[in-house]
């Protein structure tokens, strides 16, 4: 089953789609086609959609039972712990700061700096690295906040060192996040520290070590956003994505959630969606993959 939904669909493209699919509503097409034809249709949509927006959803053999493709209007497909989700674009309200830059501008400048700079730090020669994991109020680093940071500094010649702190967010913690992580507003209010303090302690702990994380882009994007809020420079450490490494080296898993990969190696996760527990599991998975 394939479903295609489009806005501002050119008439010529609509004509092409009706050769394969039935238009059940304006801009909504449903039908069946094989994978080769489906991919060709999607390439044609991307070529001719222009300023419009298109989403293709189709059944496939994965844990979710479906896959999707999306283009236009800033909607962003993301891989969240092995699950495919879509991040909705959010309009940023421009507020001028005393330095003359809006909050949105600061994020854009930080992103540009991050992309333009080359890596100036890498793992130390002795093979040390640091594993990190964060818990947040949501998925959008521009809107949501870090509520917990955990890190483990691993060295071949020394005992592991651990860093962990709750962070006071500048937005409320949704009930869903509390159910997933066990972190409540009362906990961060009584035990948490400010974002500025958390970033200073975190940077001091990780130094210039290689950063290892599961779906590392998620963690780095949030940390860099937090650094912007704290008027500090983006991370320049070398990074390793254990999720990508798992997908590359473990070909037959049903999915690539952290818990699934951990179970594959017989690694016990004491508490899912807990930064400290996830850090330990990620470190052990990374070491297994590198053997």
Short mmCIF file of C-alpha atoms in Angstrom, two decimals:
data_model
loop_
_atom_site.label_atom_id
_atom_site.label_comp_id
_atom_site.label_asym_id
_atom_site.label_seq_id
_atom_site.Cartn_x
_atom_site.Cartn_y
_atom_site.Cartn_z
CA UNK A 1 0.00 0.00 0.00
CA UNK A 2 1.27 3.46 -0.95
CA UNK A 3 -0.27 6.79 0.06
CA UNK A 4 0.93 10.09 -1.40
CA UNK A 5 -0.26 13.44 -0.06
CA UNK A 6 0.72 16.71 -1.76
CA UNK A 7 0.02 20.41 -1.53
CA UNK A 8 0.39 22.72 -4.54
CA UNK A 9 0.59 19.71 -6.80
CA UNK A 10 1.29 20.67 -10.46
CA UNK A 11 -1.36 19.40 -12.88
CA UNK A 12 1.23 17.54 -14.96
CA UNK A 13 2.43 15.68 -11.87
CA UNK A 14 -1.14 14.85 -10.86
CA UNK A 15 -1.64 13.32 -14.29
CA UNK A 16 1.44 11.14 -13.89
CA UNK A 17 0.36 9.92 -10.45
CA UNK A 18 -3.13 8.93 -11.60
CA UNK A 19 -1.50 6.42 -13.96
CA UNK A 20 -0.44 4.43 -10.91
CA UNK A 21 -2.60 5.60 -8.01
CA UNK A 22 -6.20 6.57 -7.33
CA UNK A 23 -6.82 10.18 -6.24
CA UNK A 24 -9.30 9.79 -3.38
CA UNK A 25 -9.21 13.46 -2.41
CA UNK A 26 -7.53 16.57 -3.77
CA UNK A 27 -3.81 15.86 -3.68
CA UNK A 28 -4.21 12.50 -1.92
CA UNK A 29 -3.35 9.35 -3.91
CA UNK A 30 -3.68 5.72 -2.80
CA UNK A 31 -2.74 2.43 -4.42
CA UNK A 32 -0.27 -0.42 -4.79
CA UNK A 33 3.03 -0.50 -6.68
CA UNK A 34 6.30 -2.34 -6.45
CA UNK A 35 9.38 -0.81 -4.84
CA UNK A 36 11.07 0.08 -8.14
CA UNK A 37 8.07 1.98 -9.46
CA UNK A 38 7.53 3.61 -6.07
CA UNK A 39 11.09 4.95 -6.05
CA UNK A 40 10.75 6.24 -9.61
CA UNK A 41 7.49 7.98 -8.72
CA UNK A 42 9.14 9.62 -5.71
CA UNK A 43 12.04 10.89 -7.84
CA UNK A 44 9.51 12.42 -10.24
CA UNK A 45 7.65 14.05 -7.35
CA UNK A 46 10.90 15.58 -6.03
CA UNK A 47 11.74 16.88 -9.50
CA UNK A 48 8.41 18.60 -10.17
CA UNK A 49 6.92 19.47 -6.77
CA UNK A 50 8.43 22.94 -6.91
CA UNK A 51 7.34 25.01 -3.89
CA UNK A 52 4.82 22.39 -2.80
CA UNK A 53 5.07 19.73 -0.10
CA UNK A 54 4.81 15.98 -0.58
CA UNK A 55 4.67 12.99 1.75
CA UNK A 56 4.80 9.35 0.68
CA UNK A 57 3.88 6.64 3.19
CA UNK A 58 4.23 2.98 2.27
CA UNK A 59 4.08 -0.39 3.98
CA UNK A 60 7.36 -2.21 4.53
CA UNK A 61 8.83 -5.01 6.61
CA UNK A 62 10.09 -3.19 9.70
CA UNK A 63 8.99 -2.86 13.31
CA UNK A 64 6.73 0.09 12.56
CA UNK A 65 5.21 -1.65 9.55
CA UNK A 66 5.64 1.42 7.37
CA UNK A 67 8.20 3.87 6.01
CA UNK A 68 7.82 7.38 4.67
CA UNK A 69 9.50 10.04 2.57
CA UNK A 70 8.86 13.76 2.84
CA UNK A 71 9.92 16.91 1.01
CA UNK A 72 9.12 20.61 1.29
CA UNK A 73 8.17 23.24 3.88
CA UNK A 74 11.03 22.40 6.23
CA UNK A 75 9.53 19.17 7.61
CA UNK A 76 12.41 16.96 8.73
CA UNK A 77 12.50 13.14 8.87
CA UNK A 78 14.59 12.02 11.85
CA UNK A 79 15.82 8.72 13.24
CA UNK A 80 15.02 8.67 16.95
CA UNK A 81 16.59 5.66 18.65
CA UNK A 82 15.89 3.49 15.61
CA UNK A 83 12.36 4.79 14.98
CA UNK A 84 11.46 7.01 12.02
CA UNK A 85 9.64 10.20 13.05
CA UNK A 86 8.93 13.58 11.47
CA UNK A 87 9.95 16.81 13.16
CA UNK A 88 7.51 19.61 12.47
CA UNK A 89 9.02 23.01 11.58
CA UNK A 90 8.54 25.71 14.18
CA UNK A 91 8.45 29.44 13.55
CA UNK A 92 10.99 31.15 15.75
CA UNK A 93 9.90 34.45 17.26
CA UNK A 94 12.63 37.01 16.71
CA UNK A 95 13.63 38.79 19.91
CA UNK A 96 16.58 41.17 19.85
CA UNK A 97 19.20 40.70 22.54
CA UNK A 98 21.44 43.30 24.09
CA UNK A 99 24.24 42.15 21.75
CA UNK A 100 22.06 42.95 18.73
CA UNK A 101 21.33 39.37 17.70
CA UNK A 102 18.02 37.53 17.92
CA UNK A 103 17.86 34.11 19.54
CA UNK A 104 17.09 32.58 16.14
CA UNK A 105 20.10 34.36 14.64
CA UNK A 106 22.35 32.99 17.36
CA UNK A 107 21.23 29.46 16.52
CA UNK A 108 21.86 30.03 12.80
CA UNK A 109 25.30 31.47 13.45
CA UNK A 110 26.19 28.59 15.76
CA UNK A 111 25.06 26.07 13.14
CA UNK A 112 27.12 27.85 10.49
CA UNK A 113 30.20 27.89 12.73
CA UNK A 114 29.74 24.21 13.47
CA UNK A 115 29.61 23.32 9.77
CA UNK A 116 32.47 25.59 8.70
CA UNK A 117 35.03 24.64 11.35
CA UNK A 118 37.30 21.66 10.93
CA UNK A 119 37.99 19.31 13.79
CA UNK A 120 40.74 20.64 15.99
CA UNK A 121 40.52 17.92 18.63
CA UNK A 122 40.46 14.16 18.46
CA UNK A 123 40.79 11.21 20.77
CA UNK A 124 43.84 11.16 22.95
CA UNK A 125 46.64 8.87 21.86
CA UNK A 126 46.05 6.48 24.76
CA UNK A 127 42.60 5.52 23.43
CA UNK A 128 40.53 7.41 26.00
CA UNK A 129 37.02 8.53 25.06
CA UNK A 130 33.89 9.83 26.73
CA UNK A 131 30.38 8.41 26.35
CA UNK A 132 27.52 10.87 26.73
CA UNK A 133 23.75 10.71 26.94
CA UNK A 134 21.12 13.35 27.68
CA UNK A 135 17.45 13.48 28.56
CA UNK A 136 15.39 16.36 27.21
CA UNK A 137 11.90 17.84 27.32
CA UNK A 138 11.35 16.95 23.65
CA UNK A 139 12.97 16.46 20.26
CA UNK A 140 13.58 20.03 19.08
CA UNK A 141 16.89 21.54 20.31
CA UNK A 142 15.66 25.06 19.45
CA UNK A 143 12.50 24.71 21.52
CA UNK A 144 13.16 22.02 24.12
CA UNK A 145 15.67 21.82 26.96
CA UNK A 146 18.15 19.38 28.47
CA UNK A 147 17.01 18.03 31.84
CA UNK A 148 19.79 15.52 32.51
CA UNK A 149 23.37 14.96 31.32
CA UNK A 150 25.40 11.82 31.94
CA UNK A 151 28.91 11.00 30.80
CA UNK A 152 31.47 8.24 31.33
CA UNK A 153 35.16 8.89 30.74
CA UNK A 154 36.83 5.64 29.69
CA UNK A 155 40.56 5.05 29.64
CA UNK A 156 42.52 1.82 29.04
CA UNK A 157 44.85 2.58 31.95
CA UNK A 158 42.45 4.00 34.54
CA UNK A 159 39.12 3.34 36.18
CA UNK A 160 36.09 4.88 34.46
CA UNK A 161 35.05 8.30 35.74
CA UNK A 162 31.41 9.38 35.75
CA UNK A 163 29.63 12.70 35.44
CA UNK A 164 25.90 13.19 35.97
CA UNK A 165 23.65 16.12 36.74
CA UNK A 166 20.04 17.17 36.51
CA UNK A 167 19.55 20.47 34.70
CA UNK A 168 16.86 23.04 35.40
CA UNK A 169 15.03 23.54 32.07
CA UNK A 170 13.55 26.80 30.81
CA UNK A 171 10.39 25.00 29.64
CA UNK A 172 7.99 22.67 31.48
CA UNK A 173 8.67 18.92 31.50
CA UNK A 174 5.83 17.14 29.64
CA UNK A 175 4.10 14.26 31.39
CA UNK A 176 5.19 11.90 28.60
CA UNK A 177 8.85 12.72 29.29
CA UNK A 178 8.35 12.16 33.01
CA UNK A 179 6.78 8.75 32.27
CA UNK A 180 9.68 7.82 29.95
CA UNK A 181 12.56 9.08 32.08
CA UNK A 182 11.20 9.22 35.63
CA UNK A 183 12.43 12.83 35.87
CA UNK A 184 9.89 15.19 37.44
CA UNK A 185 9.73 18.96 37.77
CA UNK A 186 10.20 18.56 41.52
CA UNK A 187 13.42 16.59 40.97
CA UNK A 188 15.07 19.18 38.75
CA UNK A 189 13.94 22.03 41.01
CA UNK A 190 15.41 20.44 44.14
CA UNK A 191 18.45 18.62 42.67
CA UNK A 192 19.18 20.34 39.36
CA UNK A 193 21.69 23.03 38.51
CA UNK A 194 21.46 25.91 36.04
CA UNK A 195 22.20 25.35 32.37
CA UNK A 196 25.25 27.64 32.50
CA UNK A 197 26.72 25.70 35.42
CA UNK A 198 25.91 22.35 33.81
CA UNK A 199 27.65 23.32 30.56
CA UNK A 200 30.78 24.52 32.38
CA UNK A 201 31.05 21.31 34.39
CA UNK A 202 30.30 19.15 31.36
CA UNK A 203 32.94 20.85 29.18
CA UNK A 204 35.51 20.54 31.95
CA UNK A 205 34.75 16.83 32.27
CA UNK A 206 34.90 15.87 28.57
CA UNK A 207 37.90 18.10 27.73
CA UNK A 208 39.02 17.32 24.15
CA UNK A 209 38.20 13.60 24.25
CA UNK A 210 36.42 11.78 21.47
CA UNK A 211 32.65 11.79 22.15
CA UNK A 212 30.76 8.51 21.77
CA UNK A 213 26.95 8.44 21.85
CA UNK A 214 23.94 6.55 20.54
CA UNK A 215 22.43 8.70 17.78
CA UNK A 216 25.15 11.25 18.52
CA UNK A 217 23.67 14.03 16.38
CA UNK A 218 20.69 14.30 18.73
CA UNK A 219 22.94 14.81 21.76
CA UNK A 220 25.37 17.18 20.01
CA UNK A 221 22.58 19.33 18.56
CA UNK A 222 21.05 19.79 22.01
CA UNK A 223 24.39 20.45 23.69
CA UNK A 224 25.42 22.99 21.05
CA UNK A 225 22.05 24.72 21.44
CA UNK A 226 22.64 24.83 25.20
CA UNK A 227 26.12 26.25 24.63
CA UNK A 228 24.65 29.01 22.48
CA UNK A 229 22.26 29.89 25.30
CA UNK A 230 25.25 29.97 27.65
CA UNK A 231 27.24 32.20 25.25
CA UNK A 232 29.86 29.50 24.68
CA UNK A 233 31.36 28.01 21.52
CA UNK A 234 30.12 24.81 19.91
CA UNK A 235 31.76 21.47 20.63
CA UNK A 236 34.68 20.68 18.35
CA UNK A 237 35.40 17.16 19.64
CA UNK A 238 35.56 14.20 17.30
CA UNK A 239 32.35 12.15 17.54
CA UNK A 240 31.34 8.52 17.01
CA UNK A 241 27.71 7.49 16.42
CA UNK A 242 27.15 4.04 17.93
CA UNK A 243 23.73 3.82 16.24
CA UNK A 244 25.31 4.22 12.78
CA UNK A 245 28.10 1.84 13.75
CA UNK A 246 25.54 -0.76 14.85
CA UNK A 247 23.63 -0.47 11.58
CA UNK A 248 26.86 -0.89 9.64
CA UNK A 249 28.14 -3.93 11.53
CA UNK A 250 24.97 -5.71 12.66
CA UNK A 251 22.96 -6.47 9.55
CA UNK A 252 20.20 -8.78 10.78
CA UNK A 253 18.61 -7.02 13.74
CA UNK A 254 14.86 -6.34 13.60
CA UNK A 255 15.51 -2.71 14.59
CA UNK A 256 18.32 -0.60 16.00
CA UNK A 257 16.88 0.73 19.23
CA UNK A 258 19.46 0.91 21.99
CA UNK A 259 17.74 -1.85 23.95
CA UNK A 260 17.64 -4.14 20.90
CA UNK A 261 21.35 -3.77 20.21
CA UNK A 262 22.12 -4.17 23.91
CA UNK A 263 20.10 -7.40 24.05
CA UNK A 264 21.99 -8.67 21.00
CA UNK A 265 25.21 -8.44 23.00
CA UNK A 266 23.64 -9.70 26.25
CA UNK A 267 23.99 -6.26 27.84
CA UNK A 268 21.43 -5.45 30.51
CA UNK A 269 19.84 -1.99 30.55
CA UNK A 270 18.63 -1.38 34.07
CA UNK A 271 16.37 1.53 33.14
CA UNK A 272 15.50 2.51 29.58
CA UNK A 273 15.46 6.23 28.75
CA UNK A 274 17.67 6.96 31.73
CA UNK A 275 20.81 8.87 30.76
CA UNK A 276 23.06 7.10 33.26
CA UNK A 277 21.88 3.60 32.32
CA UNK A 278 21.94 4.40 28.59
CA UNK A 279 25.51 5.73 28.93
CA UNK A 280 26.69 2.47 30.44
CA UNK A 281 24.96 0.40 27.75
CA UNK A 282 26.31 2.60 24.94
CA UNK A 283 29.86 2.25 26.26
CA UNK A 284 29.58 -1.53 26.43
CA UNK A 285 28.04 -1.74 22.94
CA UNK A 286 30.78 0.48 21.53
CA UNK A 287 33.49 -1.67 23.07
CA UNK A 288 31.84 -4.82 21.67
CA UNK A 289 31.58 -3.31 18.20
CA UNK A 290 35.24 -2.25 18.26
CA UNK A 291 36.56 -5.67 19.23
#
